[in-house]
CSV table of C-alpha atoms in Angstrom, one decimal:
chain,number,residue,atom,x,y,z
A,226,MET,CA,-82.8,-99.8,-38.0
A,227,ASP,CA,-79.2,-99.2,-37.8
A,228,LYS,CA,-77.0,-102.0,-37.3
A,229,LEU,CA,-75.8,-100.8,-33.6
A,230,LYS,CA,-79.5,-100.4,-32.5
A,231,LYS,CA,-80.2,-103.9,-34.1
A,232,TYR,CA,-77.5,-105.7,-32.4
A,233,GLN,CA,-78.2,-104.2,-29.1
A,234,GLN,CA,-81.7,-105.7,-29.3
A,235,ILE,CA,-80.5,-109.1,-30.4
A,236,ILE,CA,-78.1,-109.4,-27.5
A,237,GLN,CA,-80.8,-108.1,-24.8
A,238,GLN,CA,-83.0,-110.5,-26.2
A,239,LEU,CA,-80.5,-113.4,-26.0
A,240,LEU,CA,-79.5,-112.4,-22.7
A,241,GLN,CA,-83.1,-112.3,-21.3
A,242,GLU,CA,-83.7,-115.7,-22.6
A,243,TYR,CA,-80.7,-117.2,-21.0
A,244,ALA,CA,-81.5,-115.6,-17.8
A,245,ALA,CA,-85.3,-117.1,-18.0
A,246,ILE,CA,-83.7,-120.6,-18.3
A,247,SER,CA,-80.8,-120.0,-15.5
A,248,SER,CA,-80.6,-121.3,-12.2
A,249,GLN,CA,-83.9,-121.9,-10.6
A,250,ASP,CA,-82.1,-122.0,-7.1
A,251,PRO,CA,-83.8,-119.2,-4.9
A,252,GLU,CA,-80.5,-118.5,-3.2
A,253,ILE,CA,-78.8,-117.7,-6.3
A,254,GLU,CA,-80.0,-114.5,-8.4
A,255,THR,CA,-79.2,-114.0,-12.0
A,256,GLN,CA,-78.8,-110.3,-13.0
A,257,LEU,CA,-78.9,-108.8,-16.3
A,258,ILE,CA,-76.3,-106.1,-16.8
A,259,PHE,CA,-76.7,-103.9,-19.8
A,260,ASP,CA,-74.4,-100.7,-20.4
A,261,THR,CA,-76.2,-99.4,-23.5
A,262,GLU,CA,-74.0,-96.5,-23.5
A,263,HIS,CA,-70.7,-98.3,-23.6
A,264,HIS,CA,-71.9,-101.4,-25.3
A,265,HIS,CA,-71.2,-104.0,-22.5
A,266,TYR,CA,-73.8,-106.8,-21.7
A,267,GLN,CA,-73.5,-109.4,-19.2
A,268,LEU,CA,-75.4,-112.1,-17.2
A,269,VAL,CA,-74.0,-112.6,-13.6
A,270,ASN,CA,-75.0,-115.1,-11.1
A,271,ILE,CA,-75.0,-113.7,-7.2
A,272,GLY,CA,-75.8,-115.5,-4.0
A,273,TRP,CA,-74.9,-117.9,-1.5
A,274,LYS,CA,-75.0,-121.7,-1.6
A,275,ASN,CA,-73.9,-124.2,1.3
A,276,GLN,CA,-72.5,-121.2,3.1
A,277,ARG,CA,-70.3,-120.2,0.2
A,278,ARG,CA,-70.4,-117.1,-1.9
A,279,VAL,CA,-71.6,-117.7,-5.5
A,280,TYR,CA,-70.5,-114.8,-7.9
A,281,GLY,CA,-69.6,-114.9,-11.6
A,282,CYS,CA,-70.2,-113.8,-15.0
A,283,PHE,CA,-71.6,-116.5,-17.1
A,284,LEU,CA,-72.0,-114.6,-20.4
A,285,HIS,CA,-70.3,-111.3,-21.5
A,286,LEU,CA,-70.8,-109.5,-24.7
A,287,ASP,CA,-69.7,-106.3,-26.1
A,288,ILE,CA,-70.2,-104.1,-29.3
A,289,LYS,CA,-67.1,-102.9,-30.5
A,290,ASP,CA,-66.6,-101.3,-34.1
A,291,GLY,CA,-69.6,-102.6,-35.4
A,292,LYS,CA,-69.0,-106.2,-34.4
A,293,VAL,CA,-70.5,-108.3,-31.6
A,294,TRP,CA,-67.5,-109.8,-29.4
A,295,LEU,CA,-68.2,-112.9,-27.3
A,296,GLN,CA,-65.9,-112.2,-24.3
A,297,HIS,CA,-67.1,-115.3,-22.0
A,298,ASN,CA,-69.4,-118.1,-22.5
A,299,GLY,CA,-69.9,-120.0,-19.4
A,300,THR,CA,-72.7,-122.0,-20.8
A,301,GLU,CA,-72.5,-125.2,-22.6
A,302,ASN,CA,-74.3,-123.6,-25.7
A,303,GLU,CA,-72.9,-122.1,-28.9
A,304,VAL,CA,-73.8,-118.6,-28.2
A,305,GLY,CA,-72.0,-117.4,-31.4
A,306,GLU,CA,-74.5,-119.7,-33.3
A,307,ASP,CA,-77.4,-118.4,-31.5
A,308,LEU,CA,-76.5,-114.7,-32.6
A,309,ALA,CA,-76.1,-115.9,-36.1
A,310,ASN,CA,-79.5,-117.5,-35.9
A,311,LEU,CA,-80.8,-114.5,-34.5
A,312,GLY,CA,-79.7,-112.3,-37.4
A,313,ILE,CA,-76.1,-111.2,-36.7
A,314,PRO,CA,-73.8,-112.4,-39.6
A,315,LYS,CA,-70.9,-114.6,-38.8
A,316,GLN,CA,-68.5,-111.9,-40.2
A,317,ASP,CA,-69.6,-109.5,-37.6
A,318,ILE,CA,-69.1,-112.1,-34.5
A,319,VAL,CA,-65.9,-112.1,-32.7
A,320,ILE,CA,-65.2,-115.1,-30.6
A,321,GLY,CA,-63.3,-113.0,-28.3
A,322,PHE,CA,-62.1,-115.7,-25.9
A,323,HIS,CA,-60.3,-117.8,-28.8
A,324,SER,CA,-56.8,-116.3,-29.7
A,325,PRO,CA,-56.7,-114.0,-32.4
A,326,PHE,CA,-54.6,-116.9,-34.4
A,327,LYS,CA,-57.3,-119.5,-33.7
A,328,ARG,CA,-60.1,-117.1,-35.0
A,329,GLN,CA,-58.8,-117.2,-38.5
A,330,PHE,CA,-59.9,-121.0,-38.6
A,331,THR,CA,-63.2,-120.4,-37.9
A,332,ASP,CA,-66.3,-119.0,-39.7
A,333,TYR,CA,-66.4,-115.9,-37.3
A,334,ALA,CA,-64.6,-112.5,-37.7
A,335,VAL,CA,-61.0,-112.4,-36.5
A,336,GLY,CA,-61.4,-109.0,-35.0
């Protein structure tokens, strides 16, 4: 299996696992959004709670230039560690919400 397909499968598996444990509120829907052509992957909450609109992406990952970019992590978990534990080397994971300057001080890729 080539690296791109492997990374797509790992990301989709991870997001499906997070979706399964997300909000149990029947008024809030968690949507898996997979753009496998352009390599964008998101988990989004949509709904209404106490007459207020709920809408927001809580996980966003991309695959760019052979690396997995964690663009947004709205969970309390270390999603980069989850990706590494599922088989993506840390040198192929970019914590995109960290500044390029800060990335050089982590075990993950700079970009």
